Amino acid sequence: MFDLLQFMQQDGYLSSQELTAIRKTSKELGENPVRLLRSLNIASPEQIQNFLQKHFKVPILKEEALAQLNQNHQIYVPIDIALFYSCFAIGEENNILYVAMEDPSDRGLINQLRFLLSKRIVGICATVYQLAEGLNKIYDIPTSNLKLTTPIERSRGVVGGVRYEERLEKNVKSDDNLKEIDLPPDNKLPNELPDQLDNRELIQKISTTINLALTKFSMINDKEKAIEIFNKLFKKFDIYYEKYEDKIYELNYDLENENTINKLLLPILKKIEKLK
């Protein structure tokens, strides 16, 4: 059975290269492909909702139903489950629980909720905006505490998964004729870090930047290009590759918590080493 990405490729919305890149990035980040589609600005939340309705015939969360939500709806789904899975129930009928979620085609999530709640689950397709509003209405949770934001979005300053830029146009780049997915320009990331930054904050910022770099690397196959991108992203941390001879590079950095930094960097360094 086709998943959403395959249907989008079939409809001509995604190229085969884009499909491969999204799958690869999804696996590396352990992230739902639907969340990646919106966090990379490949498709808007509304476009994703329309694709899911078209190909999986899932019901759509109506604004009228959203407006009627209140804290009485807490009886359907405990707060810990609702926050962990970023979902909420809009009602129950004949032991069938109607649950708003971003990706009702995710059978793993449906089965998990069925097990945890001991009810049959019908997924209602909601945009990330609707999920943020509904979770706030029912559980009175600030947007910043929701788990709607992906690592890629956090690197761009998105809070709670509810602030988006306009959908970026996809351009054909010259690198091996590969049609790349546009990512936020490097100049939108801070070039300098505050002088006083504790170790925990530093490690968190490096970890977020690594997720962004892995996403960019999934769409190139040239080692020097990858090193160039790495240096642009990590120079602000004083982490960079230095070229000594033709195509011979050495990684340089002088930071505390060296063992932790090494573990964080290991996936990206391995990826660079595999490139030619």
PDB file of C-alpha atoms in Angstrom:
ATOM      1  CA  MET A   1       0.000   0.000   0.000  1.00  0.00           C
ATOM      2  CA  PHE A   2       1.287   3.452  -0.901  1.00  0.00           C
ATOM      3  CA  ASP A   3       2.141   5.914   1.857  1.00  0.00           C
ATOM      4  CA  LEU A   4       1.589   9.680   1.597  1.00  0.00           C
ATOM      5  CA  LEU A   5       5.005  10.389   0.066  1.00  0.00           C
ATOM      6  CA  GLN A   6       4.419   7.857  -2.721  1.00  0.00           C
ATOM      7  CA  PHE A   7       1.014   9.358  -3.476  1.00  0.00           C
ATOM      8  CA  MET A   8       2.571  12.839  -3.611  1.00  0.00           C
ATOM      9  CA  GLN A   9       5.181  11.566  -6.059  1.00  0.00           C
ATOM     10  CA  GLN A  10       2.447   9.889  -8.106  1.00  0.00           C
ATOM     11  CA  ASP A  11       0.609  13.229  -8.247  1.00  0.00           C
ATOM     12  CA  GLY A  12       3.780  14.950  -9.492  1.00  0.00           C
ATOM     13  CA  TYR A  13       4.247  16.986  -6.311  1.00  0.00           C
ATOM     14  CA  LEU A  14       7.512  15.231  -5.341  1.00  0.00           C
ATOM     15  CA  SER A  15      10.320  14.064  -7.585  1.00  0.00           C
ATOM     16  CA  SER A  16      11.927  10.655  -7.023  1.00  0.00           C
ATOM     17  CA  GLN A  17      15.046  12.402  -5.684  1.00  0.00           C
ATOM     18  CA  GLU A  18      12.981  14.388  -3.207  1.00  0.00           C
ATOM     19  CA  LEU A  19      11.140  11.258  -2.126  1.00  0.00           C
ATOM     20  CA  THR A  20      14.439   9.477  -1.462  1.00  0.00           C
ATOM     21  CA  ALA A  21      15.903  12.464   0.402  1.00  0.00           C
ATOM     22  CA  ILE A  22      12.840  12.831   2.659  1.00  0.00           C
ATOM     23  CA  ARG A  23      12.782   9.118   3.481  1.00  0.00           C
ATOM     24  CA  LYS A  24      16.491   9.166   4.298  1.00  0.00           C
ATOM     25  CA  THR A  25      16.184  12.242   6.503  1.00  0.00           C
ATOM     26  CA  SER A  26      13.108  10.826   8.224  1.00  0.00           C
ATOM     27  CA  LYS A  27      15.004   7.657   9.112  1.00  0.00           C
ATOM     28  CA  GLU A  28      18.085   9.529  10.345  1.00  0.00           C
ATOM     29  CA  LEU A  29      16.105  11.921  12.541  1.00  0.00           C
ATOM     30  CA  GLY A  30      13.513   9.351  13.633  1.00  0.00           C
ATOM     31  CA  GLU A  31      10.859  11.796  12.463  1.00  0.00           C
ATOM     32  CA  ASN A  32       7.436  11.278  10.882  1.00  0.00           C
ATOM     33  CA  PRO A  33       7.680  12.112   7.134  1.00  0.00           C
ATOM     34  CA  VAL A  34       4.511  14.231   7.330  1.00  0.00           C
ATOM     35  CA  ARG A  35       6.123  16.453   9.969  1.00  0.00           C
ATOM     36  CA  LEU A  36       9.203  16.723   7.769  1.00  0.00           C
ATOM     37  CA  LEU A  37       7.110  17.871   4.808  1.00  0.00           C
ATOM     38  CA  ARG A  38       5.923  20.901   6.736  1.00  0.00           C
ATOM     39  CA  SER A  39       9.129  21.597   8.656  1.00  0.00           C
ATOM     40  CA  LEU A  40      11.097  21.753   5.380  1.00  0.00           C
ATOM     41  CA  ASN A  41       8.391  23.942   3.803  1.00  0.00           C
ATOM     42  CA  ILE A  42       7.813  21.322   1.106  1.00  0.00           C
ATOM     43  CA  ALA A  43       4.082  21.422   1.757  1.00  0.00           C
ATOM     44  CA  SER A  44       1.947  23.598   4.001  1.00  0.00           C
ATOM     45  CA  PRO A  45      -0.120  22.020   6.803  1.00  0.00           C
ATOM     46  CA  GLU A  46      -3.245  22.652   4.724  1.00  0.00           C
ATOM     47  CA  GLN A  47      -1.751  20.997   1.636  1.00  0.00           C
ATOM     48  CA  ILE A  48      -0.745  17.964   3.695  1.00  0.00           C
ATOM     49  CA  GLN A  49      -4.272  17.770   5.093  1.00  0.00           C
ATOM     50  CA  ASN A  50      -5.726  17.873   1.568  1.00  0.00           C
ATOM     51  CA  PHE A  51      -3.386  15.106   0.355  1.00  0.00           C
ATOM     52  CA  LEU A  52      -4.327  12.908   3.317  1.00  0.00           C
ATOM     53  CA  GLN A  53      -8.027  13.449   2.714  1.00  0.00           C
ATOM     54  CA  LYS A  54      -7.700  12.797  -1.018  1.00  0.00           C
ATOM     55  CA  HIS A  55      -5.699   9.570  -0.817  1.00  0.00           C
ATOM     56  CA  PHE A  56      -6.701   8.075   2.557  1.00  0.00           C
ATOM     57  CA  LYS A  57     -10.279   9.377   2.761  1.00  0.00           C
ATOM     58  CA  VAL A  58      -9.687  10.534   6.332  1.00  0.00           C
ATOM     59  CA  PRO A  59     -12.149  12.978   7.906  1.00  0.00           C
ATOM     60  CA  ILE A  60     -10.993  16.578   8.381  1.00  0.00           C
ATOM     61  CA  LEU A  61     -11.281  18.496  11.648  1.00  0.00           C
ATOM     62  CA  LYS A  62     -13.820  21.267  11.052  1.00  0.00           C
ATOM     63  CA  GLU A  63     -13.472  24.704  12.598  1.00  0.00           C
ATOM     64  CA  GLU A  64     -16.924  24.312  14.149  1.00  0.00           C
ATOM     65  CA  ALA A  65     -15.751  21.224  16.077  1.00  0.00           C
ATOM     66  CA  LEU A  66     -12.574  23.013  17.115  1.00  0.00           C
ATOM     67  CA  ALA A  67     -14.578  25.941  18.468  1.00  0.00           C
ATOM     68  CA  GLN A  68     -16.618  23.630  20.724  1.00  0.00           C
ATOM     69  CA  LEU A  69     -13.594  22.124  22.498  1.00  0.00           C
ATOM     70  CA  ASN A  70     -13.192  22.766  26.219  1.00  0.00           C
ATOM     71  CA  GLN A  71     -11.578  21.194  29.267  1.00  0.00           C
ATOM     72  CA  ASN A  72     -14.423  18.652  29.575  1.00  0.00           C
ATOM     73  CA  HIS A  73     -12.769  16.812  26.677  1.00  0.00           C
ATOM     74  CA  GLN A  74      -9.945  15.776  29.027  1.00  0.00           C
ATOM     75  CA  ILE A  75     -12.032  12.730  30.010  1.00  0.00           C
ATOM     76  CA  TYR A  76     -11.272  11.050  26.682  1.00  0.00           C
ATOM     77  CA  VAL A  77      -7.457  11.176  26.563  1.00  0.00           C
ATOM     78  CA  PRO A  78      -5.167  11.633  29.599  1.00  0.00           C
ATOM     79  CA  ILE A  79      -2.945  14.686  29.378  1.00  0.00           C
ATOM     80  CA  ASP A  80       0.333  12.709  29.264  1.00  0.00           C
ATOM     81  CA  ILE A  81      -0.843  10.687  26.244  1.00  0.00           C
ATOM     82  CA  ALA A  82      -2.266  13.762  24.514  1.00  0.00           C
ATOM     83  CA  LEU A  83       0.986  15.706  24.873  1.00  0.00           C
ATOM     84  CA  PHE A  84       3.290  12.823  24.017  1.00  0.00           C
ATOM     85  CA  TYR A  85       1.422  11.936  20.822  1.00  0.00           C
ATOM     86  CA  SER A  86       0.257  15.505  20.011  1.00  0.00           C
ATOM     87  CA  CYS A  87      -3.403  14.527  19.730  1.00  0.00           C
ATOM     88  CA  PHE A  88      -6.753  15.070  21.415  1.00  0.00           C
ATOM     89  CA  ALA A  89     -10.237  13.523  21.231  1.00  0.00           C
ATOM     90  CA  ILE A  90     -13.244  15.456  19.998  1.00  0.00           C
ATOM     91  CA  GLY A  91     -15.803  12.869  21.115  1.00  0.00           C
ATOM     92  CA  GLU A  92     -16.813   9.230  21.563  1.00  0.00           C
ATOM     93  CA  GLU A  93     -19.623   7.134  20.124  1.00  0.00           C
ATOM     94  CA  ASN A  94     -20.265   3.389  20.507  1.00  0.00           C
ATOM     95  CA  ASN A  95     -16.820   2.876  22.050  1.00  0.00           C
ATOM     96  CA  ILE A  96     -15.237   4.610  19.053  1.00  0.00           C
ATOM     97  CA  LEU A  97     -12.978   7.508  19.996  1.00  0.00           C
ATOM     98  CA  TYR A  98     -12.539  10.242  17.403  1.00  0.00           C
ATOM     99  CA  VAL A  99      -9.008  11.597  17.789  1.00  0.00           C
ATOM    100  CA  ALA A 100      -7.541  14.662  16.072  1.00  0.00           C
ATOM    101  CA  MET A 101      -3.965  14.097  14.900  1.00  0.00           C
ATOM    102  CA  GLU A 102      -1.648  15.345  12.194  1.00  0.00           C
ATOM    103  CA  ASP A 103      -1.234  12.055  10.329  1.00  0.00           C
ATOM    104  CA  PRO A 104      -4.182   9.628  10.533  1.00  0.00           C
ATOM    105  CA  SER A 105      -2.415   7.423   7.974  1.00  0.00           C
ATOM    106  CA  ASP A 106       0.143   6.534  10.675  1.00  0.00           C
ATOM    107  CA  ARG A 107      -1.089   3.043  11.593  1.00  0.00           C
ATOM    108  CA  GLY A 108       1.563   2.710  14.285  1.00  0.00           C
ATOM    109  CA  LEU A 109       0.134   5.709  16.143  1.00  0.00           C
ATOM    110  CA  ILE A 110      -3.456   4.496  15.715  1.00  0.00           C
ATOM    111  CA  ASN A 111      -2.558   1.071  17.121  1.00  0.00           C
ATOM    112  CA  GLN A 112      -0.639   2.587  20.020  1.00  0.00           C
ATOM    113  CA  LEU A 113      -3.585   4.780  21.000  1.00  0.00           C
ATOM    114  CA  ARG A 114      -5.969   1.835  20.665  1.00  0.00           C
ATOM    115  CA  PHE A 115      -3.786  -0.157  23.066  1.00  0.00           C
ATOM    116  CA  LEU A 116      -3.340   2.681  25.581  1.00  0.00           C
ATOM    117  CA  LEU A 117      -6.978   3.827  25.588  1.00  0.00           C
ATOM    118  CA  SER A 118      -8.653   0.413  25.056  1.00  0.00           C
ATOM    119  CA  LYS A 119     -10.951   1.833  22.421  1.00  0.00           C
ATOM    120  CA  ARG A 120     -11.318   1.761  18.675  1.00  0.00           C
ATOM    121  CA  ILE A 121      -9.635   4.865  17.249  1.00  0.00           C
ATOM    122  CA  VAL A 122     -10.750   6.894  14.248  1.00  0.00           C
ATOM    123  CA  GLY A 123      -8.146   9.467  13.253  1.00  0.00           C
ATOM    124  CA  ILE A 124      -9.345  12.975  12.363  1.00  0.00           C
ATOM    125  CA  CYS A 125      -6.880  14.938  10.240  1.00  0.00           C
ATOM    126  CA  ALA A 126      -5.901  18.249  11.873  1.00  0.00           C
ATOM    127  CA  THR A 127      -3.330  20.841  10.875  1.00  0.00           C
ATOM    128  CA  VAL A 128      -0.546  21.701  13.275  1.00  0.00           C
ATOM    129  CA  TYR A 129      -2.311  25.011  13.965  1.00  0.00           C
ATOM    130  CA  GLN A 130      -5.520  23.216  14.938  1.00  0.00           C
ATOM    131  CA  LEU A 131      -3.606  20.796  17.168  1.00  0.00           C
ATOM    132  CA  ALA A 132      -1.926  23.670  18.988  1.00  0.00           C
ATOM    133  CA  GLU A 133      -5.258  25.432  19.505  1.00  0.00           C
ATOM    134  CA  GLY A 134      -7.097  22.276  20.576  1.00  0.00           C
ATOM    135  CA  LEU A 135      -4.433  21.119  23.036  1.00  0.00           C
ATOM    136  CA  ASN A 136      -4.355  24.583  24.564  1.00  0.00           C
ATOM    137  CA  LYS A 137      -8.153  24.700  24.922  1.00  0.00           C
ATOM    138  CA  ILE A 138      -8.491  21.247  26.443  1.00  0.00           C
ATOM    139  CA  TYR A 139      -5.373  20.974  28.605  1.00  0.00           C
ATOM    140  CA  ASP A 140      -4.422  24.637  29.059  1.00  0.00           C
ATOM    141  CA  ILE A 141      -0.833  23.941  27.972  1.00  0.00           C
ATOM    142  CA  PRO A 142       1.327  26.809  26.635  1.00  0.00           C
ATOM    143  CA  THR A 143       2.288  26.460  22.991  1.00  0.00           C
ATOM    144  CA  SER A 144       5.992  26.384  23.881  1.00  0.00           C
ATOM    145  CA  ASN A 145       5.449  23.157  25.871  1.00  0.00           C
ATOM    146  CA  LEU A 146       3.848  21.236  23.015  1.00  0.00           C
ATOM    147  CA  LYS A 147       5.741  18.596  21.035  1.00  0.00           C
ATOM    148  CA  LEU A 148       4.667  19.857  17.627  1.00  0.00           C
ATOM    149  CA  THR A 149       8.050  21.279  16.650  1.00  0.00           C
ATOM    150  CA  THR A 150      10.687  19.235  14.797  1.00  0.00           C
ATOM    151  CA  PRO A 151      14.467  19.711  15.344  1.00  0.00           C
ATOM    152  CA  ILE A 152      14.699  21.393  11.943  1.00  0.00           C
ATOM    153  CA  GLU A 153      12.014  23.904  12.904  1.00  0.00           C
ATOM    154  CA  ARG A 154      13.652  24.656  16.251  1.00  0.00           C
ATOM    155  CA  SER A 155      16.831  25.610  14.388  1.00  0.00           C
ATOM    156  CA  ARG A 156      14.745  28.226  12.535  1.00  0.00           C
ATOM    157  CA  GLY A 157      13.112  29.674  15.647  1.00  0.00           C
ATOM    158  CA  VAL A 158       9.735  27.990  15.229  1.00  0.00           C
ATOM    159  CA  VAL A 159       8.047  27.607  18.621  1.00  0.00           C
ATOM    160  CA  GLY A 160       5.482  24.883  19.198  1.00  0.00           C
ATOM    161  CA  GLY A 161       5.367  24.071  15.506  1.00  0.00           C
ATOM    162  CA  VAL A 162       2.947  26.891  14.770  1.00  0.00           C
ATOM    163  CA  ARG A 163       4.967  29.571  12.981  1.00  0.00           C
ATOM    164  CA  TYR A 164       5.746  29.008   9.337  1.00  0.00           C
ATOM    165  CA  GLU A 165       7.308  30.854   6.466  1.00  0.00           C
ATOM    166  CA  GLU A 166       5.708  30.861   3.037  1.00  0.00           C
ATOM    167  CA  ARG A 167       6.245  27.672   1.060  1.00  0.00           C
ATOM    168  CA  LEU A 168       9.640  27.882  -0.661  1.00  0.00           C
ATOM    169  CA  GLU A 169       9.866  27.357  -4.387  1.00  0.00           C
ATOM    170  CA  LYS A 170      11.894  24.306  -5.378  1.00  0.00           C
ATOM    171  CA  ASN A 171      14.802  25.001  -7.684  1.00  0.00           C
ATOM    172  CA  VAL A 172      16.946  22.701  -9.789  1.00  0.00           C
ATOM    173  CA  LYS A 173      20.527  22.997  -8.578  1.00  0.00           C
ATOM    174  CA  SER A 174      23.579  22.237 -10.659  1.00  0.00           C
ATOM    175  CA  ASP A 175      25.046  19.718  -8.224  1.00  0.00           C
ATOM    176  CA  ASP A 176      24.863  16.435 -10.177  1.00  0.00           C
ATOM    177  CA  ASN A 177      21.523  17.566 -11.640  1.00  0.00           C
ATOM    178  CA  LEU A 178      19.908  16.703  -8.312  1.00  0.00           C
ATOM    179  CA  LYS A 179      16.670  18.500  -7.587  1.00  0.00           C
ATOM    180  CA  GLU A 180      17.189  19.649  -4.030  1.00  0.00           C
ATOM    181  CA  ILE A 181      14.705  20.619  -1.377  1.00  0.00           C
ATOM    182  CA  ASP A 182      15.220  24.254  -0.413  1.00  0.00           C
ATOM    183  CA  LEU A 183      16.230  24.678   3.204  1.00  0.00           C
ATOM    184  CA  PRO A 184      16.436  27.906   5.175  1.00  0.00           C
ATOM    185  CA  PRO A 185      19.486  29.925   4.048  1.00  0.00           C
ATOM    186  CA  ASP A 186      22.481  29.763   6.343  1.00  0.00           C
ATOM    187  CA  ASN A 187      22.310  33.533   6.769  1.00  0.00           C
ATOM    188  CA  LYS A 188      19.027  33.080   8.637  1.00  0.00           C
ATOM    189  CA  LEU A 189      20.908  31.297  11.402  1.00  0.00           C
ATOM    190  CA  PRO A 190      22.825  33.352  13.979  1.00  0.00           C
ATOM    191  CA  ASN A 191      26.473  33.816  12.998  1.00  0.00           C
ATOM    192  CA  GLU A 192      27.641  34.501  16.523  1.00  0.00           C
ATOM    193  CA  LEU A 193      26.740  33.039  19.879  1.00  0.00           C
ATOM    194  CA  PRO A 194      26.410  34.982  23.131  1.00  0.00           C
ATOM    195  CA  ASP A 195      29.633  35.235  25.125  1.00  0.00           C
ATOM    196  CA  GLN A 196      27.994  33.671  28.167  1.00  0.00           C
ATOM    197  CA  LEU A 197      26.494  30.375  27.052  1.00  0.00           C
ATOM    198  CA  ASP A 198      26.405  27.487  29.517  1.00  0.00           C
ATOM    199  CA  ASN A 199      27.442  24.004  28.439  1.00  0.00           C
ATOM    200  CA  ARG A 200      23.904  22.634  28.312  1.00  0.00           C
ATOM    201  CA  GLU A 201      22.750  25.426  26.005  1.00  0.00           C
ATOM    202  CA  LEU A 202      25.819  24.977  23.822  1.00  0.00           C
ATOM    203  CA  ILE A 203      25.262  21.228  23.465  1.00  0.00           C
ATOM    204  CA  GLN A 204      21.581  21.805  22.628  1.00  0.00           C
ATOM    205  CA  LYS A 205      22.484  24.345  19.918  1.00  0.00           C
ATOM    206  CA  ILE A 206      25.123  22.033  18.443  1.00  0.00           C
ATOM    207  CA  SER A 207      22.648  19.116  18.470  1.00  0.00           C
ATOM    208  CA  THR A 208      20.022  21.193  16.626  1.00  0.00           C
ATOM    209  CA  THR A 209      22.581  22.334  14.071  1.00  0.00           C
ATOM    210  CA  ILE A 210      23.634  18.721  13.488  1.00  0.00           C
ATOM    211  CA  ASN A 211      20.039  17.794  12.594  1.00  0.00           C
ATOM    212  CA  LEU A 212      19.936  20.634  10.066  1.00  0.00           C
ATOM    213  CA  ALA A 213      23.294  19.587   8.604  1.00  0.00           C
ATOM    214  CA  LEU A 214      22.212  15.944   8.245  1.00  0.00           C
ATOM    215  CA  THR A 215      19.173  17.111   6.316  1.00  0.00           C
ATOM    216  CA  LYS A 216      21.290  19.160   3.937  1.00  0.00           C
ATOM    217  CA  PHE A 217      23.835  16.353   3.534  1.00  0.00           C
ATOM    218  CA  SER A 218      21.121  13.886   2.504  1.00  0.00           C
ATOM    219  CA  MET A 219      20.805  15.784  -0.772  1.00  0.00           C
ATOM    220  CA  ILE A 220      24.464  16.033  -1.839  1.00  0.00           C
ATOM    221  CA  ASN A 221      27.166  13.486  -2.666  1.00  0.00           C
ATOM    222  CA  ASP A 222      30.281  15.638  -2.846  1.00  0.00           C
ATOM    223  CA  LYS A 223      32.643  15.641   0.141  1.00  0.00           C
ATOM    224  CA  GLU A 224      34.073  19.115  -0.398  1.00  0.00           C
ATOM    225  CA  LYS A 225      30.567  20.553  -0.725  1.00  0.00           C
ATOM    226  CA  ALA A 226      29.573  18.809   2.522  1.00  0.00           C
ATOM    227  CA  ILE A 227      32.631  20.224   4.322  1.00  0.00           C
ATOM    228  CA  GLU A 228      31.822  23.692   3.013  1.00  0.00           C
ATOM    229  CA  ILE A 229      28.289  23.420   4.420  1.00  0.00           C
ATOM    230  CA  PHE A 230      29.626  21.979   7.700  1.00  0.00           C
ATOM    231  CA  ASN A 231      32.001  24.932   8.142  1.00  0.00           C
ATOM    232  CA  LYS A 232      29.237  27.462   7.440  1.00  0.00           C
ATOM    233  CA  LEU A 233      26.976  25.877  10.041  1.00  0.00           C
ATOM    234  CA  PHE A 234      29.503  25.094  12.783  1.00  0.00           C
ATOM    235  CA  LYS A 235      32.055  27.917  12.472  1.00  0.00           C
ATOM    236  CA  LYS A 236      30.159  29.903  15.102  1.00  0.00           C
ATOM    237  CA  PHE A 237      30.913  27.082  17.580  1.00  0.00           C
ATOM    238  CA  ASP A 238      34.626  27.166  16.625  1.00  0.00           C
ATOM    239  CA  ILE A 239      34.150  23.718  15.062  1.00  0.00           C
ATOM    240  CA  TYR A 240      35.463  23.515  11.518  1.00  0.00           C
ATOM    241  CA  TYR A 241      37.400  21.481   8.977  1.00  0.00           C
ATOM    242  CA  GLU A 242      40.789  22.857   7.949  1.00  0.00           C
ATOM    243  CA  LYS A 243      42.356  21.882   4.634  1.00  0.00           C
ATOM    244  CA  TYR A 244      46.015  20.858   4.763  1.00  0.00           C
ATOM    245  CA  GLU A 245      46.628  19.228   1.415  1.00  0.00           C
ATOM    246  CA  ASP A 246      44.578  18.494  -1.663  1.00  0.00           C
ATOM    247  CA  LYS A 247      41.387  16.877  -0.365  1.00  0.00           C
ATOM    248  CA  ILE A 248      42.953  16.238   3.067  1.00  0.00           C
ATOM    249  CA  TYR A 249      41.016  17.850   5.909  1.00  0.00           C
ATOM    250  CA  GLU A 250      41.316  17.834   9.679  1.00  0.00           C
ATOM    251  CA  LEU A 251      38.555  18.666  12.134  1.00  0.00           C
ATOM    252  CA  ASN A 252      39.432  21.389  14.640  1.00  0.00           C
ATOM    253  CA  TYR A 253      37.689  22.484  17.801  1.00  0.00           C
ATOM    254  CA  ASP A 254      38.609  23.409  21.347  1.00  0.00           C
ATOM    255  CA  LEU A 255      35.585  23.006  23.589  1.00  0.00           C
ATOM    256  CA  GLU A 256      34.755  21.648  27.025  1.00  0.00           C
ATOM    257  CA  ASN A 257      32.778  18.399  27.238  1.00  0.00           C
ATOM    258  CA  GLU A 258      34.895  16.968  24.427  1.00  0.00           C
ATOM    259  CA  ASN A 259      33.482  13.442  24.837  1.00  0.00           C
ATOM    260  CA  THR A 260      29.893  14.683  24.582  1.00  0.00           C
ATOM    261  CA  ILE A 261      30.702  16.823  21.543  1.00  0.00           C
ATOM    262  CA  ASN A 262      32.442  13.866  19.884  1.00  0.00           C
ATOM    263  CA  LYS A 263      29.359  11.663  20.363  1.00  0.00           C
ATOM    264  CA  LEU A 264      27.092  14.361  18.959  1.00  0.00           C
ATOM    265  CA  LEU A 265      29.284  14.917  15.917  1.00  0.00           C
ATOM    266  CA  LEU A 266      29.924  11.231  15.182  1.00  0.00           C
ATOM    267  CA  PRO A 267      26.921  10.636  12.817  1.00  0.00           C
ATOM    268  CA  ILE A 268      27.738  13.682  10.747  1.00  0.00           C
ATOM    269  CA  LEU A 269      31.480  12.958  10.627  1.00  0.00           C
ATOM    270  CA  LYS A 270      30.779   9.399   9.453  1.00  0.00           C
ATOM    271  CA  LYS A 271      28.523  10.746   6.733  1.00  0.00           C
ATOM    272  CA  ILE A 272      31.206  13.158   5.540  1.00  0.00           C
ATOM    273  CA  GLU A 273      33.837  10.397   5.492  1.00  0.00           C
ATOM    274  CA  LYS A 274      31.630   8.230   3.253  1.00  0.00           C
ATOM    275  CA  LEU A 275      31.445  10.963   0.614  1.00  0.00           C
ATOM    276  CA  LYS A 276      33.998  11.204  -2.183  1.00  0.00           C
TER     277      LYS A 276
END
